[in-house]
mmCIF file of C-alpha atoms in Angstrom:
data_model
loop_
_atom_site.group_PDB
_atom_site.id
_atom_site.type_symbol
_atom_site.label_atom_id
_atom_site.label_comp_id
_atom_site.label_asym_id
_atom_site.label_seq_id
_atom_site.Cartn_x
_atom_site.Cartn_y
_atom_site.Cartn_z
ATOM 1 C CA UNK A 118 85.536 -9.075 149.315
ATOM 2 C CA UNK A 119 83.743 -9.814 146.025
ATOM 3 C CA UNK A 120 85.624 -10.935 142.891
ATOM 4 C CA UNK A 121 85.066 -7.412 141.691
ATOM 5 C CA UNK A 122 86.867 -5.470 144.224
ATOM 6 C CA UNK A 123 85.557 -2.170 145.445
ATOM 7 C CA UNK A 124 88.984 -0.952 144.419
ATOM 8 C CA UNK A 125 88.467 -2.204 140.817
ATOM 9 C CA UNK A 126 85.718 -0.666 138.756
ATOM 10 C CA UNK A 127 84.726 -3.169 135.968
ATOM 11 C CA UNK A 128 88.331 -4.734 136.693
ATOM 12 C CA UNK A 129 90.326 -1.577 136.058
ATOM 13 C CA UNK A 130 91.087 0.812 138.952
ATOM 14 C CA UNK A 131 90.958 4.368 137.550
ATOM 15 C CA UNK A 132 92.640 7.590 138.708
ATOM 16 C CA UNK A 133 89.229 9.267 139.800
ATOM 17 C CA UNK A 134 88.755 6.157 142.177
ATOM 18 C CA UNK A 135 92.268 6.234 143.660
ATOM 19 C CA UNK A 136 91.334 6.828 147.213
ATOM 20 C CA UNK A 137 88.445 7.521 149.491
ATOM 21 C CA UNK A 138 87.454 11.109 149.248
ATOM 22 C CA UNK A 139 86.891 11.148 153.078
ATOM 23 C CA UNK A 140 90.680 10.413 153.689
ATOM 24 C CA UNK A 141 93.149 12.739 154.884
ATOM 25 C CA UNK A 142 96.666 12.599 153.407
ATOM 26 C CA UNK A 143 98.912 10.245 155.130
ATOM 27 C CA UNK A 144 101.429 11.870 157.494
ATOM 28 C CA UNK A 145 104.150 9.775 159.081
ATOM 29 C CA UNK A 146 105.561 11.220 162.216
ATOM 30 C CA UNK A 147 108.542 8.780 162.375
ATOM 31 C CA UNK A 148 111.262 7.600 159.834
ATOM 32 C CA UNK A 149 109.791 5.238 157.153
ATOM 33 C CA UNK A 150 112.225 2.055 156.914
ATOM 34 C CA UNK A 151 113.681 1.273 153.604
ATOM 35 C CA UNK A 152 115.090 -2.000 153.815
ATOM 36 C CA UNK A 153 113.396 -5.335 154.591
ATOM 37 C CA UNK A 154 115.315 -5.729 157.776
ATOM 38 C CA UNK A 155 114.254 -2.388 158.971
ATOM 39 C CA UNK A 156 110.733 -2.837 158.192
ATOM 40 C CA UNK A 157 110.767 -6.188 159.896
ATOM 41 C CA UNK A 158 111.836 -4.417 163.234
ATOM 42 C CA UNK A 159 108.532 -3.549 164.969
ATOM 43 C CA UNK A 160 107.637 -7.282 164.615
ATOM 44 C CA UNK A 161 111.091 -9.029 165.136
ATOM 45 C CA UNK A 162 110.041 -10.868 168.244
ATOM 46 C CA UNK A 163 106.595 -11.763 166.601
ATOM 47 C CA UNK A 164 108.395 -13.143 163.595
ATOM 48 C CA UNK A 165 110.666 -15.220 165.810
ATOM 49 C CA UNK A 166 107.653 -16.751 167.381
ATOM 50 C CA UNK A 167 106.055 -17.304 163.959
ATOM 51 C CA UNK A 168 109.138 -19.141 162.757
ATOM 52 C CA UNK A 169 108.757 -21.637 165.525
ATOM 53 C CA UNK A 170 105.005 -21.976 165.266
ATOM 54 C CA UNK A 171 105.319 -22.281 161.369
ATOM 55 C CA UNK A 172 107.570 -25.347 161.903
ATOM 56 C CA UNK A 173 105.537 -26.863 164.386
ATOM 57 C CA UNK A 174 102.487 -26.580 162.259
ATOM 58 C CA UNK A 175 104.141 -28.249 159.310
ATOM 59 C CA UNK A 176 105.539 -31.208 161.439
ATOM 60 C CA UNK A 177 104.808 -34.726 160.299
ATOM 61 C CA UNK A 178 105.490 -38.255 161.705
ATOM 62 C CA UNK A 179 105.565 -39.458 158.082
ATOM 63 C CA UNK A 180 109.233 -39.873 157.120
ATOM 64 C CA UNK A 181 108.821 -38.877 153.429
ATOM 65 C CA UNK A 182 106.523 -35.776 154.384
ATOM 66 C CA UNK A 183 108.942 -34.554 157.224
ATOM 67 C CA UNK A 184 111.808 -34.791 154.775
ATOM 68 C CA UNK A 185 109.983 -32.505 152.114
ATOM 69 C CA UNK A 186 108.933 -30.193 155.003
ATOM 70 C CA UNK A 187 112.475 -29.916 156.030
ATOM 71 C CA UNK A 188 113.507 -29.024 152.374
ATOM 72 C CA UNK A 189 110.659 -26.444 152.331
ATOM 73 C CA UNK A 190 111.747 -24.612 155.484
ATOM 74 C CA UNK A 191 115.534 -24.814 154.304
ATOM 75 C CA UNK A 192 114.459 -22.544 151.655
ATOM 76 C CA UNK A 193 113.059 -19.947 153.690
ATOM 77 C CA UNK A 194 112.167 -16.835 151.444
ATOM 78 C CA UNK A 195 111.358 -13.569 152.486
ATOM 79 C CA UNK A 196 108.155 -14.422 154.338
ATOM 80 C CA UNK A 197 106.428 -11.268 153.128
ATOM 81 C CA UNK A 198 103.022 -12.513 153.719
ATOM 82 C CA UNK A 199 103.285 -13.484 157.341
ATOM 83 C CA UNK A 200 105.067 -10.041 157.676
ATOM 84 C CA UNK A 201 101.963 -8.484 156.343
ATOM 85 C CA UNK A 202 99.867 -10.162 158.950
ATOM 86 C CA UNK A 203 101.957 -9.236 161.655
ATOM 87 C CA UNK A 204 102.472 -5.633 160.870
ATOM 88 C CA UNK A 205 98.764 -5.073 160.106
ATOM 89 C CA UNK A 206 97.664 -6.745 163.506
ATOM 90 C CA UNK A 207 99.971 -4.351 165.067
ATOM 91 C CA UNK A 208 99.143 -1.119 163.261
ATOM 92 C CA UNK A 209 95.447 -1.862 164.039
ATOM 93 C CA UNK A 210 95.766 -3.293 167.612
ATOM 94 C CA UNK A 211 99.029 -2.242 169.138
ATOM 95 C CA UNK A 212 99.870 -5.917 169.888
ATOM 96 C CA UNK A 213 99.679 -9.328 168.108
ATOM 97 C CA UNK A 214 97.857 -12.033 169.767
ATOM 98 C CA UNK A 215 97.901 -16.015 169.436
ATOM 99 C CA UNK A 216 95.301 -15.595 166.696
ATOM 100 C CA UNK A 217 97.766 -13.324 164.821
ATOM 101 C CA UNK A 218 100.268 -16.028 165.038
ATOM 102 C CA UNK A 219 97.770 -18.729 163.619
ATOM 103 C CA UNK A 220 96.619 -16.520 160.909
ATOM 104 C CA UNK A 221 100.201 -15.870 159.704
ATOM 105 C CA UNK A 222 100.824 -19.568 159.882
ATOM 106 C CA UNK A 223 97.822 -20.339 157.849
ATOM 107 C CA UNK A 224 98.860 -17.740 155.349
ATOM 108 C CA UNK A 225 102.280 -19.100 154.708
ATOM 109 C CA UNK A 226 100.870 -22.687 154.605
ATOM 110 C CA UNK A 227 98.317 -21.783 151.985
ATOM 111 C CA UNK A 228 100.878 -19.858 149.975
ATOM 112 C CA UNK A 229 103.489 -22.656 150.130
ATOM 113 C CA UNK A 230 100.871 -25.211 148.929
ATOM 114 C CA UNK A 231 99.790 -23.015 146.064
ATOM 115 C CA UNK A 232 103.560 -22.709 145.028
ATOM 116 C CA UNK A 233 103.869 -26.328 145.033
ATOM 117 C CA UNK A 234 100.942 -26.962 143.037
ATOM 118 C CA UNK A 235 101.939 -23.968 140.767
ATOM 119 C CA UNK A 236 105.237 -25.772 139.910
ATOM 120 C CA UNK A 237 103.547 -29.096 139.020
ATOM 121 C CA UNK A 238 100.989 -27.077 136.643
ATOM 122 C CA UNK A 239 103.862 -25.278 135.180
ATOM 123 C CA UNK A 240 106.243 -28.168 134.967
ATOM 124 C CA UNK A 241 108.681 -25.893 136.677
ATOM 125 C CA UNK A 242 111.945 -27.403 137.782
ATOM 126 C CA UNK A 243 113.235 -24.484 140.068
ATOM 127 C CA UNK A 244 111.763 -22.500 142.662
ATOM 128 C CA UNK A 245 113.915 -19.478 144.354
ATOM 129 C CA UNK A 246 116.941 -20.772 142.495
ATOM 130 C CA UNK A 247 116.937 -24.476 143.902
ATOM 131 C CA UNK A 248 115.184 -27.597 142.701
ATOM 132 C CA UNK A 249 111.416 -27.569 142.923
ATOM 133 C CA UNK A 250 109.554 -30.555 145.135
ATOM 134 C CA UNK A 251 108.299 -31.958 141.562
ATOM 135 C CA UNK A 252 111.654 -31.795 140.214
ATOM 136 C CA UNK A 253 112.980 -33.780 143.061
ATOM 137 C CA UNK A 254 110.134 -35.865 144.184
ATOM 138 C CA UNK A 255 107.896 -36.113 140.855
ATOM 139 C CA UNK A 256 104.581 -34.566 140.250
ATOM 140 C CA UNK A 257 102.359 -37.099 142.305
ATOM 141 C CA UNK A 258 104.309 -36.698 145.630
ATOM 142 C CA UNK A 259 104.444 -32.682 144.824
ATOM 143 C CA UNK A 260 100.651 -32.477 144.457
ATOM 144 C CA UNK A 261 100.110 -34.707 147.650
ATOM 145 C CA UNK A 262 102.562 -32.291 149.519
ATOM 146 C CA UNK A 263 100.600 -29.292 148.492
ATOM 147 C CA UNK A 264 97.395 -31.120 149.770
ATOM 148 C CA UNK A 265 99.100 -31.706 152.998
ATOM 149 C CA UNK A 266 100.003 -28.162 153.561
ATOM 150 C CA UNK A 267 96.669 -27.108 152.673
ATOM 151 C CA UNK A 268 94.942 -29.487 154.985
ATOM 152 C CA UNK A 269 97.512 -28.473 157.902
ATOM 153 C CA UNK A 270 96.285 -24.964 157.360
ATOM 154 C CA UNK A 271 92.595 -25.643 157.483
ATOM 155 C CA UNK A 272 92.971 -27.832 160.549
ATOM 156 C CA UNK A 273 95.087 -25.044 162.314
ATOM 157 C CA UNK A 274 92.102 -22.781 161.882
ATOM 158 C CA UNK A 275 89.252 -25.109 162.656
ATOM 159 C CA UNK A 276 90.976 -26.496 165.736
ATOM 160 C CA UNK A 277 90.911 -23.063 167.253
ATOM 161 C CA UNK A 278 87.480 -21.948 165.994
ATOM 162 C CA UNK A 279 89.294 -19.181 163.863
ATOM 163 C CA UNK A 280 86.167 -19.306 161.194
ATOM 164 C CA UNK A 281 86.566 -15.593 160.254
ATOM 165 C CA UNK A 282 90.212 -15.955 159.329
ATOM 166 C CA UNK A 283 89.617 -19.377 157.585
ATOM 167 C CA UNK A 284 86.636 -17.879 155.672
ATOM 168 C CA UNK A 285 88.945 -15.025 154.518
ATOM 169 C CA UNK A 286 91.704 -17.236 153.491
ATOM 170 C CA UNK A 287 89.364 -19.892 151.913
ATOM 171 C CA UNK A 288 87.807 -17.114 149.740
ATOM 172 C CA UNK A 289 91.279 -15.964 148.905
ATOM 173 C CA UNK A 290 92.125 -19.512 147.297
ATOM 174 C CA UNK A 291 89.067 -19.533 145.376
ATOM 175 C CA UNK A 292 89.722 -16.223 143.815
ATOM 176 C CA UNK A 293 93.344 -17.308 142.991
ATOM 177 C CA UNK A 294 92.096 -20.300 141.385
ATOM 178 C CA UNK A 295 89.480 -18.370 139.411
ATOM 179 C CA UNK A 296 92.166 -15.893 138.462
ATOM 180 C CA UNK A 297 94.440 -18.417 136.949
ATOM 181 C CA UNK A 298 91.788 -20.381 135.018
ATOM 182 C CA UNK A 299 90.804 -16.962 133.631
ATOM 183 C CA UNK A 300 94.350 -16.115 132.620
ATOM 184 C CA UNK A 301 94.777 -19.631 131.032
ATOM 185 C CA UNK A 302 91.340 -19.151 129.155
ATOM 186 C CA UNK A 303 92.323 -15.624 127.623
ATOM 187 C CA UNK A 304 96.028 -16.305 126.998
ATOM 188 C CA UNK A 305 95.003 -19.131 124.711
ATOM 189 C CA UNK A 306 93.230 -16.352 122.483
ATOM 190 C CA UNK A 307 95.776 -13.544 123.274
ATOM 191 C CA UNK A 308 92.688 -11.371 123.901
ATOM 192 C CA UNK A 309 93.376 -9.854 127.314
ATOM 193 C CA UNK A 310 92.612 -6.245 127.771
ATOM 194 C CA UNK A 311 93.414 -3.843 130.453
ATOM 195 C CA UNK A 312 90.015 -4.357 132.262
ATOM 196 C CA UNK A 313 90.678 -8.340 132.076
ATOM 197 C CA UNK A 314 94.175 -7.759 133.182
ATOM 198 C CA UNK A 315 93.170 -6.207 136.441
ATOM 199 C CA UNK A 316 90.273 -8.666 137.102
ATOM 200 C CA UNK A 317 92.970 -11.569 136.801
ATOM 201 C CA UNK A 318 95.632 -10.031 138.954
ATOM 202 C CA UNK A 319 93.030 -8.922 141.502
ATOM 203 C CA UNK A 320 92.125 -12.505 141.916
ATOM 204 C CA UNK A 321 95.314 -14.426 141.200
ATOM 205 C CA UNK A 322 97.665 -12.058 143.203
ATOM 206 C CA UNK A 323 96.070 -9.235 145.140
ATOM 207 C CA UNK A 324 93.500 -11.561 146.823
ATOM 208 C CA UNK A 325 96.112 -13.317 149.122
ATOM 209 C CA UNK A 326 97.857 -10.033 150.013
ATOM 210 C CA UNK A 327 94.407 -8.557 151.181
ATOM 211 C CA UNK A 328 93.681 -11.775 152.915
ATOM 212 C CA UNK A 329 97.022 -11.188 154.836
ATOM 213 C CA UNK A 330 96.269 -7.495 155.799
ATOM 214 C CA UNK A 331 92.549 -8.320 156.682
ATOM 215 C CA UNK A 332 93.582 -11.346 158.624
ATOM 216 C CA UNK A 333 95.931 -9.313 160.733
ATOM 217 C CA UNK A 334 93.311 -6.733 161.544
ATOM 218 C CA UNK A 335 90.799 -9.434 162.283
ATOM 219 C CA UNK A 336 93.104 -11.085 164.754
ATOM 220 C CA UNK A 337 93.154 -7.922 167.036
ATOM 221 C CA UNK A 338 89.660 -5.946 166.489
ATOM 222 C CA UNK A 339 86.262 -6.101 165.747
ATOM 223 C CA UNK A 340 86.247 -2.725 164.059
ATOM 224 C CA UNK A 341 84.307 -3.553 160.621
ATOM 225 C CA UNK A 342 85.392 -0.280 159.206
ATOM 226 C CA UNK A 343 89.047 -0.776 160.092
ATOM 227 C CA UNK A 344 88.988 -4.163 158.849
ATOM 228 C CA UNK A 345 87.584 -3.302 155.648
ATOM 229 C CA UNK A 346 90.125 -0.563 155.414
ATOM 230 C CA UNK A 347 93.025 -3.233 155.657
ATOM 231 C CA UNK A 348 91.492 -5.341 153.303
ATOM 232 C CA UNK A 349 91.498 -2.341 150.842
ATOM 233 C CA UNK A 350 94.949 -1.642 151.571
ATOM 234 C CA UNK A 351 96.159 -5.255 150.784
ATOM 235 C CA UNK A 352 94.070 -5.331 147.588
ATOM 236 C CA UNK A 353 95.642 -2.352 146.361
ATOM 237 C CA UNK A 354 99.065 -3.220 147.437
ATOM 238 C CA UNK A 355 98.801 -6.539 145.763
ATOM 239 C CA UNK A 356 97.836 -5.073 142.409
ATOM 240 C CA UNK A 357 100.978 -2.839 142.439
ATOM 241 C CA UNK A 358 103.151 -5.921 143.647
ATOM 242 C CA UNK A 359 101.938 -7.851 140.561
ATOM 243 C CA UNK A 360 102.701 -4.833 137.981
ATOM 244 C CA UNK A 361 106.300 -4.647 139.310
ATOM 245 C CA UNK A 362 106.651 -8.387 138.671
ATOM 246 C CA UNK A 363 105.280 -7.831 135.099
ATOM 247 C CA UNK A 364 107.811 -5.124 134.701
ATOM 248 C CA UNK A 365 110.665 -7.452 135.624
ATOM 249 C CA UNK A 366 109.923 -9.594 132.458
ATOM 250 C CA UNK A 367 110.920 -6.649 130.204
ATOM 251 C CA UNK A 368 113.871 -4.700 131.496
ATOM 252 C CA UNK A 369 115.461 -6.315 134.405
ATOM 253 C CA UNK A 370 118.117 -9.003 134.246
ATOM 254 C CA UNK A 371 118.319 -9.375 138.064
ATOM 255 C CA UNK A 372 114.768 -10.003 138.352
ATOM 256 C CA UNK A 373 114.907 -13.365 139.825
ATOM 257 C CA UNK A 374 113.282 -14.968 136.791
ATOM 258 C CA UNK A 375 114.815 -15.232 133.222
ATOM 259 C CA UNK A 376 113.764 -12.232 131.209
ATOM 260 C CA UNK A 377 110.893 -12.741 128.794
ATOM 261 C CA UNK A 378 109.447 -15.734 130.947
ATOM 262 C CA UNK A 379 105.903 -14.265 130.818
ATOM 263 C CA UNK A 380 106.131 -13.921 126.971
ATOM 264 C CA UNK A 381 107.581 -17.299 126.643
ATOM 265 C CA UNK A 382 104.449 -18.645 128.408
ATOM 266 C CA UNK A 383 102.183 -16.438 126.355
ATOM 267 C CA UNK A 384 101.162 -14.269 129.309
ATOM 268 C CA UNK A 385 99.642 -11.063 128.263
ATOM 269 C CA UNK A 386 100.893 -8.516 131.107
ATOM 270 C CA UNK A 387 100.033 -4.761 131.504
ATOM 271 C CA UNK A 388 103.112 -3.417 129.682
ATOM 272 C CA UNK A 389 102.395 -5.564 126.559
ATOM 273 C CA UNK A 390 98.670 -5.085 126.823
ATOM 274 C CA UNK A 391 99.078 -1.134 126.612
ATOM 275 C CA UNK A 392 101.983 -1.397 124.025
ATOM 276 C CA UNK A 393 99.691 -3.477 121.711
ATOM 277 C CA UNK A 394 96.843 -1.150 122.146
ATOM 278 C CA UNK A 395 99.091 1.859 121.160
ATOM 279 C CA UNK A 396 100.602 0.237 118.161
ATOM 280 C CA UNK A 397 99.824 0.276 114.543
ATOM 281 C CA UNK A 398 97.775 -2.638 113.365
ATOM 282 C CA UNK A 399 100.651 -4.009 111.283
ATOM 283 C CA UNK A 400 103.147 -3.973 114.219
ATOM 284 C CA UNK A 401 100.335 -5.633 116.469
ATOM 285 C CA UNK A 402 100.069 -8.437 114.281
ATOM 286 C CA UNK A 403 103.683 -9.001 114.023
ATOM 287 C CA UNK A 404 104.307 -8.996 117.929
ATOM 288 C CA UNK A 405 101.177 -11.196 118.550
ATOM 289 C CA UNK A 406 102.716 -13.799 116.033
ATOM 290 C CA UNK A 407 105.899 -13.766 118.079
ATOM 291 C CA UNK A 408 104.114 -14.232 121.388
ATOM 292 C CA UNK A 409 101.796 -16.959 119.954
ATOM 293 C CA UNK A 410 104.780 -19.036 119.023
ATOM 294 C CA UNK A 411 105.370 -22.141 121.037
ATOM 295 C CA UNK A 412 109.364 -21.532 120.890
ATOM 296 C CA UNK A 413 110.852 -18.118 120.978
ATOM 297 C CA UNK A 414 114.533 -17.148 120.510
ATOM 298 C CA UNK A 415 116.445 -14.640 122.618
ATOM 299 C CA UNK A 416 116.125 -12.425 119.608
ATOM 300 C CA UNK A 417 112.343 -12.670 119.492
ATOM 301 C CA UNK A 418 112.163 -11.985 123.306
ATOM 302 C CA UNK A 419 114.296 -8.916 122.839
ATOM 303 C CA UNK A 420 112.104 -7.791 119.716
ATOM 304 C CA UNK A 421 109.098 -7.887 121.999
ATOM 305 C CA UNK A 422 110.710 -6.035 124.997
ATOM 306 C CA UNK A 423 111.949 -3.323 122.487
ATOM 307 C CA UNK A 424 108.353 -2.948 120.941
ATOM 308 C CA UNK A 425 106.888 -2.743 124.516
ATOM 309 C CA UNK A 426 109.375 0.036 125.640
ATOM 310 C CA UNK A 427 109.169 2.134 122.402
ATOM 311 C CA UNK A 428 105.209 1.930 122.585
ATOM 312 C CA UNK A 429 105.031 3.289 126.247
ATOM 313 C CA UNK A 430 104.165 0.006 127.804
ATOM 314 C CA UNK A 431 106.817 0.260 130.425
ATOM 315 C CA UNK A 432 106.194 3.911 131.349
ATOM 316 C CA UNK A 433 102.263 3.348 131.548
ATOM 317 C CA UNK A 434 102.584 0.389 133.821
ATOM 318 C CA UNK A 435 105.212 2.080 136.057
ATOM 319 C CA UNK A 436 102.969 5.130 136.390
ATOM 320 C CA UNK A 437 100.030 2.755 137.343
ATOM 321 C CA UNK A 438 102.169 0.876 139.879
ATOM 322 C CA UNK A 439 103.138 4.148 141.680
ATOM 323 C CA UNK A 440 99.552 5.550 141.540
ATOM 324 C CA UNK A 441 98.205 2.161 143.133
ATOM 325 C CA UNK A 442 101.026 2.377 145.799
ATOM 326 C CA UNK A 443 100.100 5.872 146.752
ATOM 327 C CA UNK A 444 96.364 4.793 147.060
ATOM 328 C CA UNK A 445 97.409 1.842 149.102
ATOM 329 C CA UNK A 446 99.231 4.207 151.560
ATOM 330 C CA UNK A 447 96.190 6.494 151.503
ATOM 331 C CA UNK A 448 94.258 3.711 153.339
ATOM 332 C CA UNK A 449 96.754 3.728 156.298
ATOM 333 C CA UNK A 450 96.110 7.420 156.979
ATOM 334 C CA UNK A 451 93.368 7.038 159.637
ATOM 335 C CA UNK A 452 95.485 4.336 161.703
ATOM 336 C CA UNK A 453 97.040 5.912 164.797
ATOM 337 C CA UNK A 454 100.927 6.731 164.005
ATOM 338 C CA UNK A 455 103.012 3.688 165.033
ATOM 339 C CA UNK A 456 106.252 1.984 163.976
ATOM 340 C CA UNK A 457 104.155 -0.929 162.551
ATOM 341 C CA UNK A 458 102.304 1.644 160.239
ATOM 342 C CA UNK A 459 105.411 3.403 159.276
ATOM 343 C CA UNK A 460 106.758 -0.099 158.364
ATOM 344 C CA UNK A 461 103.738 -0.644 156.149
ATOM 345 C CA UNK A 462 104.198 2.355 154.464
ATOM 346 C CA UNK A 463 108.034 1.246 154.022
ATOM 347 C CA UNK A 464 106.844 -2.277 152.871
ATOM 348 C CA UNK A 465 104.666 -0.585 150.023
ATOM 349 C CA UNK A 466 107.633 1.525 148.719
ATOM 350 C CA UNK A 467 109.783 -1.731 149.275
ATOM 351 C CA UNK A 468 107.393 -3.583 146.852
ATOM 352 C CA UNK A 469 107.339 -1.169 144.020
ATOM 353 C CA UNK A 470 111.186 -0.633 144.263
ATOM 354 C CA UNK A 471 112.462 -4.297 144.911
ATOM 355 C CA UNK A 472 114.827 -5.657 142.281
ATOM 356 C CA UNK A 473 113.469 -9.092 142.564
#
């Protein structure tokens, strides 16, 4: 998929472009799971096989590397991305394959590598409530660890000639890098508009989600139309996922990250962008002055959060997120009814309703 996704017209998905006109409404003839444990059920055996495969893929004879690998594995996490690969494969083909397992492992290796590097770039001392790798072993070792994980993923695909999946994931990494750099460039000037925002999150976040769903499909089918549909499903789901993260910054204390962290880092997210657009010029200048400060007090952060709420930023972002979630589900309509398809619908709902 190109940088300017077919789902994003000039960077901003519009209501008119929400779903293909040829799609029928999604009907689910079986219960839609509402918890993450229930969502995992159709691929529980596959997930267990993945955990073993992933551990083996990360193994190293180097003492220090293996020690850090064990620390990474101990942290676990939700493993949403390999779950997406497995569910997508099962929804498209009825069963997973060895290629599916390798795709899931590659996704998680690349994702973990980007998190390790992100912590170095952000000088973050914690990840998922525990010390980050750079906090424990310093930046140089953390960067090298990220490189090691990236190389393991690339070799995993090359050793088995999984070129299509490798191309998909490599393109996602390229887009993630470009999205991150564009966000840094624009954040310095505090001039991100809604169009630019969607371009950033399409590359920075949605690219890897779409790579998951596309790779799952590629591992079980050669139907180009079906592969493209799963690519579009993941792209749209990724946009909704990022908006949910952005909403956490303003009104949720249990979001898994400190309230106001995006504002602290001068990140212009959708709720803030919309509120600034709707505000009077004097109010815009006052809030931008706060956002541009290198150090912000708790009172400053609460002032920005109140401003965003009162000027409709929260409501607008929530509406866009819910609209994108509905669009994402529409791409699943032509798939045959199955527990895996129902789980993908449930995972879409879980994405926009999660508390962290």
